mmCIF file of C-alpha atoms and ligand atoms in Angstrom:
data_model
loop_
_atom_site.group_PDB
_atom_site.id
_atom_site.type_symbol
_atom_site.label_atom_id
_atom_site.label_comp_id
_atom_site.label_asym_id
_atom_site.label_seq_id
_atom_site.Cartn_x
_atom_site.Cartn_y
_atom_site.Cartn_z
ATOM 1 C CA MET A 251 -232.208 -32.571 -59.541
ATOM 2 C CA ARG A 252 -234.805 -32.578 -62.338
ATOM 3 C CA ILE A 253 -237.888 -34.691 -61.905
ATOM 4 C CA LEU A 254 -240.775 -35.635 -64.193
ATOM 5 C CA LEU A 255 -244.050 -36.095 -62.312
ATOM 6 C CA THR A 256 -246.969 -38.073 -63.669
ATOM 7 C CA ASN A 257 -249.840 -40.261 -62.430
ATOM 8 C CA ASP A 258 -252.809 -42.324 -63.539
ATOM 9 C CA ASP A 259 -255.549 -40.513 -61.604
ATOM 10 C CA GLY A 260 -255.317 -37.562 -63.993
ATOM 11 C CA ILE A 261 -253.755 -34.114 -63.903
ATOM 12 C CA PHE A 262 -256.470 -32.714 -61.615
ATOM 13 C CA ALA A 263 -256.043 -35.423 -58.961
ATOM 14 C CA GLU A 264 -255.156 -34.201 -55.491
ATOM 15 C CA GLY A 265 -252.402 -36.807 -55.017
ATOM 16 C CA LEU A 266 -250.388 -35.327 -57.894
ATOM 17 C CA HIS A 267 -250.853 -31.770 -56.608
ATOM 18 C CA VAL A 268 -249.713 -32.593 -53.075
ATOM 19 C CA LEU A 269 -246.758 -34.545 -54.487
ATOM 20 C CA ALA A 270 -245.748 -31.630 -56.731
ATOM 21 C CA ARG A 271 -245.936 -29.159 -53.833
ATOM 22 C CA GLU A 272 -243.420 -31.240 -51.837
ATOM 23 C CA VAL A 273 -241.101 -32.339 -54.641
ATOM 24 C CA ARG A 274 -240.681 -28.825 -56.049
ATOM 25 C CA LYS A 275 -239.051 -27.871 -52.717
ATOM 26 C CA VAL A 276 -236.130 -30.199 -53.534
ATOM 27 C CA ALA A 277 -236.079 -30.354 -57.346
ATOM 28 C CA GLU A 278 -236.953 -28.672 -60.611
ATOM 29 C CA ILE A 279 -240.153 -30.348 -61.786
ATOM 30 C CA HIS A 280 -242.146 -30.869 -64.962
ATOM 31 C CA VAL A 281 -245.630 -32.349 -64.808
ATOM 32 C CA VAL A 282 -246.982 -34.411 -67.719
ATOM 33 C CA ALA A 283 -250.115 -36.353 -66.798
ATOM 34 C CA PRO A 284 -253.286 -37.795 -68.372
ATOM 35 C CA ASP A 285 -256.104 -35.283 -68.946
ATOM 36 C CA HIS A 286 -258.535 -37.625 -67.149
ATOM 37 C CA GLU A 287 -258.359 -40.679 -64.924
ATOM 38 C CA GLN A 288 -256.519 -43.644 -66.450
ATOM 39 C CA SER A 289 -256.448 -46.021 -63.485
ATOM 40 C CA ALA A 290 -256.039 -49.715 -64.343
ATOM 41 C CA THR A 291 -254.927 -49.025 -67.911
ATOM 42 C CA GLY A 292 -251.725 -50.965 -67.277
ATOM 43 C CA HIS A 293 -248.949 -50.341 -69.771
ATOM 44 C CA ALA A 294 -251.208 -49.456 -72.713
ATOM 45 C CA ILE A 295 -249.947 -46.919 -75.250
ATOM 46 C CA THR A 296 -251.879 -44.988 -77.901
ATOM 47 C CA MET A 297 -251.192 -45.870 -81.536
ATOM 48 C CA HIS A 298 -254.372 -45.337 -83.514
ATOM 49 C CA ARG A 299 -255.188 -41.710 -82.802
ATOM 50 C CA PRO A 300 -253.117 -38.571 -82.330
ATOM 51 C CA LEU A 301 -251.860 -37.519 -78.937
ATOM 52 C CA ARG A 302 -252.248 -33.925 -77.844
ATOM 53 C CA ALA A 303 -250.460 -32.212 -74.988
ATOM 54 C CA GLU A 304 -252.146 -29.068 -73.667
ATOM 55 C CA SER A 305 -250.110 -26.731 -71.506
ATOM 56 C CA VAL A 306 -252.036 -26.198 -68.238
ATOM 57 C CA LYS A 307 -251.732 -23.966 -65.206
ATOM 58 C CA PHE A 308 -250.700 -26.126 -62.260
ATOM 59 C CA LEU A 309 -250.688 -25.290 -58.521
ATOM 60 C CA HIS A 310 -251.876 -21.771 -59.460
ATOM 61 C CA SER A 311 -248.356 -21.156 -60.713
ATOM 62 C CA THR A 312 -247.460 -19.496 -64.003
ATOM 63 C CA ASP A 313 -243.883 -20.760 -63.971
ATOM 64 C CA LEU A 314 -244.503 -24.445 -63.315
ATOM 65 C CA PRO A 315 -244.404 -26.318 -66.631
ATOM 66 C CA ALA A 316 -247.325 -28.765 -66.840
ATOM 67 C CA TRP A 317 -249.108 -30.591 -69.654
ATOM 68 C CA ALA A 318 -252.328 -32.577 -69.845
ATOM 69 C CA VAL A 319 -252.152 -35.414 -72.366
ATOM 70 C CA ASN A 320 -255.122 -37.266 -73.901
ATOM 71 C CA GLY A 321 -253.372 -40.603 -73.399
ATOM 72 C CA THR A 322 -252.298 -43.208 -70.895
ATOM 73 C CA PRO A 323 -249.690 -42.875 -68.133
ATOM 74 C CA ALA A 324 -247.140 -44.736 -70.293
ATOM 75 C CA ASP A 325 -247.903 -42.319 -73.180
ATOM 76 C CA CYS A 326 -247.248 -39.378 -70.849
ATOM 77 C CA VAL A 327 -243.778 -40.554 -69.844
ATOM 78 C CA LYS A 328 -242.772 -41.520 -73.404
ATOM 79 C CA LEU A 329 -244.036 -38.240 -74.841
ATOM 80 C CA ALA A 330 -242.533 -36.155 -72.049
ATOM 81 C CA VAL A 331 -239.066 -37.670 -72.340
ATOM 82 C CA GLU A 332 -238.939 -37.946 -76.124
ATOM 83 C CA SER A 333 -240.721 -34.732 -77.154
ATOM 84 C CA ILE A 334 -241.908 -32.309 -74.475
ATOM 85 C CA LEU A 335 -239.184 -31.907 -71.861
ATOM 86 C CA PRO A 336 -236.230 -29.641 -72.702
ATOM 87 C CA TYR A 337 -233.948 -32.024 -70.786
ATOM 88 C CA ARG A 338 -233.683 -35.651 -69.761
ATOM 89 C CA PRO A 339 -235.058 -35.956 -66.213
ATOM 90 C CA ASP A 340 -232.955 -37.526 -63.464
ATOM 91 C CA LEU A 341 -236.000 -39.282 -62.070
ATOM 92 C CA VAL A 342 -239.635 -40.092 -62.853
ATOM 93 C CA ILE A 343 -242.140 -40.126 -59.982
ATOM 94 C CA SER A 344 -245.625 -41.477 -60.629
ATOM 95 C CA GLY A 345 -248.406 -40.843 -58.118
ATOM 96 C CA ILE A 346 -249.498 -40.329 -55.514
ATOM 97 C CA ASN A 347 -252.108 -42.896 -56.439
ATOM 98 C CA ARG A 348 -255.389 -42.903 -54.561
ATOM 99 C CA GLY A 349 -255.462 -46.533 -53.391
ATOM 100 C CA ALA A 350 -252.846 -49.265 -52.942
ATOM 101 C CA ASN A 351 -250.788 -50.912 -55.666
ATOM 102 C CA LEU A 352 -249.722 -54.158 -54.017
ATOM 103 C CA GLY A 353 -248.808 -57.603 -55.334
ATOM 104 C CA THR A 354 -250.434 -58.447 -58.658
ATOM 105 C CA ASP A 355 -252.092 -54.989 -58.734
ATOM 106 C CA VAL A 356 -248.851 -53.687 -60.235
ATOM 107 C CA LEU A 357 -249.602 -55.497 -63.502
ATOM 108 C CA TYR A 358 -252.857 -53.554 -63.969
ATOM 109 C CA SER A 359 -251.682 -50.293 -62.473
ATOM 110 C CA GLY A 360 -251.212 -47.222 -64.652
ATOM 111 C CA THR A 361 -249.257 -45.643 -61.793
ATOM 112 C CA VAL A 362 -246.669 -48.426 -61.791
ATOM 113 C CA SER A 363 -246.621 -48.643 -65.598
ATOM 114 C CA ALA A 364 -245.679 -44.970 -65.885
ATOM 115 C CA ALA A 365 -242.691 -45.676 -63.633
ATOM 116 C CA ILE A 366 -241.810 -48.783 -65.666
ATOM 117 C CA GLU A 367 -241.844 -46.622 -68.796
ATOM 118 C CA GLY A 368 -239.277 -44.363 -67.161
ATOM 119 C CA VAL A 369 -237.055 -47.368 -66.459
ATOM 120 C CA ILE A 370 -237.488 -48.644 -70.040
ATOM 121 C CA LEU A 371 -236.181 -45.246 -71.185
ATOM 122 C CA GLY A 372 -233.205 -45.643 -68.830
ATOM 123 C CA ILE A 373 -234.408 -43.212 -66.148
ATOM 124 C CA PRO A 374 -234.745 -44.243 -62.480
ATOM 125 C CA ALA A 375 -238.335 -44.179 -61.283
ATOM 126 C CA ILE A 376 -240.571 -44.348 -58.241
ATOM 127 C CA ALA A 377 -244.258 -45.305 -58.191
ATOM 128 C CA VAL A 378 -246.065 -44.183 -55.050
ATOM 129 C CA SER A 379 -249.511 -45.090 -53.769
ATOM 130 C CA LEU A 380 -251.476 -44.256 -50.640
ATOM 131 C CA THR A 381 -253.458 -47.245 -49.413
ATOM 132 C CA GLU A 382 -256.482 -45.156 -48.330
ATOM 133 C CA TYR A 383 -259.012 -44.645 -51.126
ATOM 134 C CA TYR A 384 -262.038 -43.013 -49.463
ATOM 135 C CA GLU A 385 -260.469 -40.329 -47.270
ATOM 136 C CA PRO A 386 -256.935 -39.955 -48.582
ATOM 137 C CA ARG A 387 -254.533 -37.540 -46.923
ATOM 138 C CA PHE A 388 -251.479 -37.335 -49.138
ATOM 139 C CA GLU A 389 -249.211 -34.935 -47.212
ATOM 140 C CA TYR A 390 -247.081 -37.434 -45.315
ATOM 141 C CA ALA A 391 -246.632 -39.716 -48.355
ATOM 142 C CA ALA A 392 -245.528 -36.683 -50.417
ATOM 143 C CA GLU A 393 -242.947 -35.620 -47.826
ATOM 144 C CA PHE A 394 -241.669 -39.184 -47.596
ATOM 145 C CA VAL A 395 -241.265 -39.564 -51.363
ATOM 146 C CA ALA A 396 -239.463 -36.233 -51.669
ATOM 147 C CA ARG A 397 -236.938 -37.553 -49.118
ATOM 148 C CA LEU A 398 -236.720 -40.948 -50.815
ATOM 149 C CA ALA A 399 -236.042 -39.280 -54.180
ATOM 150 C CA SER A 400 -232.968 -37.541 -52.779
ATOM 151 C CA VAL A 401 -231.688 -40.781 -51.215
ATOM 152 C CA LEU A 402 -232.275 -42.768 -54.411
ATOM 153 C CA LEU A 403 -230.360 -40.300 -56.556
ATOM 154 C CA LYS A 404 -227.489 -40.257 -54.078
ATOM 155 C CA GLN A 405 -227.303 -44.051 -53.743
ATOM 156 C CA GLY A 406 -228.067 -44.861 -57.362
ATOM 157 C CA VAL A 407 -230.199 -47.833 -58.340
ATOM 158 C CA SER A 408 -229.780 -50.465 -61.017
ATOM 159 C CA CYS A 409 -231.155 -48.939 -64.223
ATOM 160 C CA ASP A 410 -233.558 -51.834 -64.849
ATOM 161 C CA THR A 411 -235.367 -51.352 -61.543
ATOM 162 C CA LEU A 412 -238.042 -49.052 -60.176
ATOM 163 C CA LEU A 413 -239.192 -48.639 -56.597
ATOM 164 C CA ASN A 414 -242.849 -49.362 -55.908
ATOM 165 C CA VAL A 415 -243.775 -47.509 -52.736
ATOM 166 C CA ASN A 416 -247.006 -47.990 -50.784
ATOM 167 C CA VAL A 417 -247.687 -45.692 -47.845
ATOM 168 C CA PRO A 418 -250.309 -46.735 -45.268
ATOM 169 C CA GLY A 419 -253.274 -44.390 -45.150
ATOM 170 C CA CYS A 420 -253.146 -43.975 -41.355
ATOM 171 C CA ASP A 421 -251.957 -40.922 -39.405
ATOM 172 C CA ARG A 422 -248.216 -40.404 -39.677
ATOM 173 C CA GLU A 423 -247.748 -41.073 -35.920
ATOM 174 C CA LYS A 424 -249.136 -44.565 -36.538
ATOM 175 C CA VAL A 425 -246.764 -45.413 -39.393
ATOM 176 C CA SER A 426 -244.638 -48.060 -37.667
ATOM 177 C CA GLY A 427 -241.630 -48.355 -39.976
ATOM 178 C CA ILE A 428 -240.234 -48.826 -43.471
ATOM 179 C CA VAL A 429 -239.718 -52.311 -44.958
ATOM 180 C CA ILE A 430 -238.077 -53.446 -48.157
ATOM 181 C CA THR A 431 -240.476 -56.034 -49.515
ATOM 182 C CA LYS A 432 -241.306 -58.481 -52.290
ATOM 183 C CA LEU A 433 -244.582 -58.435 -54.196
ATOM 184 C CA GLY A 434 -247.282 -60.352 -52.322
ATOM 185 C CA VAL A 435 -250.468 -61.967 -53.552
ATOM 186 C CA ARG A 436 -253.725 -60.071 -53.827
ATOM 187 C CA GLN A 437 -256.913 -61.826 -54.819
ATOM 188 C CA TYR A 438 -260.461 -60.601 -55.308
ATOM 189 C CA LYS A 439 -263.660 -62.636 -55.008
ATOM 190 C CA ASN A 440 -267.022 -62.112 -56.732
ATOM 191 C CA ALA A 441 -265.124 -60.064 -59.256
ATOM 192 C CA PHE A 442 -268.065 -59.450 -61.620
ATOM 193 C CA GLU A 443 -271.582 -58.328 -60.816
ATOM 194 C CA LYS A 444 -274.177 -59.337 -63.368
ATOM 195 C CA ARG A 445 -277.038 -56.876 -63.838
ATOM 196 C CA SER A 446 -279.727 -56.012 -66.354
ATOM 197 C CA ASP A 447 -279.812 -52.836 -68.415
ATOM 198 C CA PRO A 448 -283.109 -50.902 -69.032
ATOM 199 C CA ARG A 449 -283.689 -52.935 -72.197
ATOM 200 C CA GLY A 450 -283.420 -56.234 -70.353
ATOM 201 C CA ARG A 451 -279.994 -57.204 -71.617
ATOM 202 C CA SER A 452 -277.406 -58.318 -69.119
ATOM 203 C CA TYR A 453 -274.125 -56.589 -68.486
ATOM 204 C CA TYR A 454 -271.196 -57.192 -66.155
ATOM 205 C CA TRP A 455 -269.456 -54.705 -63.911
ATOM 206 C CA LEU A 456 -266.090 -55.439 -62.356
ATOM 207 C CA ALA A 457 -266.224 -54.987 -58.582
ATOM 208 C CA GLY A 458 -265.431 -57.680 -56.042
ATOM 209 C CA GLU A 459 -263.900 -57.582 -52.639
ATOM 210 C CA LEU A 460 -260.389 -58.287 -51.515
ATOM 211 C CA VAL A 461 -259.668 -61.739 -50.112
ATOM 212 C CA ASP A 462 -257.194 -61.716 -47.282
ATOM 213 C CA ALA A 463 -254.380 -63.803 -48.692
ATOM 214 C CA GLU A 464 -252.311 -65.951 -46.374
ATOM 215 C CA HIS A 465 -249.879 -64.008 -44.285
ATOM 216 C CA ASP A 466 -246.910 -63.811 -46.635
ATOM 217 C CA GLU A 467 -243.963 -62.676 -44.517
ATOM 218 C CA GLY A 468 -241.760 -60.141 -46.249
ATOM 219 C CA SER A 469 -244.417 -59.103 -48.750
ATOM 220 C CA ASP A 470 -245.763 -55.641 -49.508
ATOM 221 C CA VAL A 471 -249.237 -56.812 -48.424
ATOM 222 C CA ALA A 472 -247.887 -57.854 -44.994
ATOM 223 C CA ALA A 473 -246.032 -54.556 -44.551
ATOM 224 C CA ILE A 474 -249.177 -52.502 -45.156
ATOM 225 C CA LYS A 475 -251.153 -54.711 -42.740
ATOM 226 C CA GLN A 476 -248.574 -53.749 -40.111
ATOM 227 C CA SER A 477 -248.937 -50.025 -40.981
ATOM 228 C CA LYS A 478 -245.435 -49.916 -42.450
ATOM 229 C CA ILE A 479 -244.273 -48.166 -45.601
ATOM 230 C CA SER A 480 -243.476 -50.814 -48.217
ATOM 231 C CA ILE A 481 -240.714 -50.326 -50.802
ATOM 232 C CA THR A 482 -240.491 -53.068 -53.446
ATOM 233 C CA PRO A 483 -237.780 -53.070 -56.122
ATOM 234 C CA ILE A 484 -239.473 -54.144 -59.386
ATOM 235 C CA GLN A 485 -238.037 -55.186 -62.753
ATOM 236 C CA HIS A 486 -239.903 -55.357 -66.031
ATOM 237 C CA ASP A 487 -237.955 -58.348 -67.400
ATOM 238 C CA LEU A 488 -240.576 -61.099 -67.082
ATOM 239 C CA THR A 489 -238.240 -63.908 -68.191
ATOM 240 C CA ASN A 490 -238.316 -66.946 -65.918
ATOM 241 C CA TYR A 491 -234.554 -67.610 -65.948
ATOM 242 C CA LYS A 492 -234.875 -70.725 -63.784
ATOM 243 C CA LEU A 493 -236.866 -72.445 -66.523
ATOM 244 C CA ILE A 494 -234.618 -71.682 -69.512
ATOM 245 C CA ASP A 495 -232.357 -74.732 -69.131
ATOM 246 C CA SER A 496 -235.213 -77.089 -68.379
ATOM 247 C CA LEU A 497 -237.161 -75.907 -71.480
ATOM 248 C CA LYS A 498 -234.055 -76.453 -73.628
ATOM 249 C CA GLY A 499 -234.293 -80.112 -72.656
ATOM 250 C CA TRP A 500 -237.855 -80.516 -73.962
ATOM 251 C CA ASN A 501 -236.809 -81.603 -77.467
ATOM 252 C CA ILE A 502 -239.568 -79.689 -79.230
ATOM 253 C CA GLU A 503 -239.622 -80.636 -82.926
ATOM 254 C CA LEU A 504 -239.816 -78.173 -85.807
HETATM 255 MN MN1 LIG B 1540 -255.167 -44.582 -59.990
#
């Protein structure tokens, strides 16, 4: 089993290191990750400046191939698969992100976008996030994903689908199960704070707090509330197939 590891928190992020330590026990790994944090960069790619990939020492190991790239998570996966790796990986794992990626978060998430890029290139992928941001302990999530990777490769998964995994940030004894979920709804209120800079001009800073959405049974948000691991199968085809026939009937003129 050969696995490409990446993330959006950057190559020095603890979540990626803990993940690599576990996954290398079950697979040959390559690490290609952004050289600094790229959270919330979505599926952006770099077109107007050159990309550089610097070989770096990872996990204090001289024989673990790892590169830091001055680009986005999607850049890292594209570059790794098309130019850096000596082979085509069997799987891409992106994470472990510090903080949840639930519901509509996945559209902004660099973590999830890196996994989507894997799927676009025809490689199965897992995005994994730990829901605790302030005092994250990644060990259990890393062990879980290493196990999930083996199961996924044995079972096979439709090549247009990635698995978005969120692991509750509680102690492992308190994790109460694993649920297969759909994406829920996540909303934030007071999203922007307006302040003044030292020259008296106003600026805005995105912050805001999470609004507890209605209890949406079967969603990833509900699973995490119940301290369960959430696994959501995600596709990148955004077509609304239900609407195609109805739109054909609109008689739009040239
Ligand atoms: Mn992140």
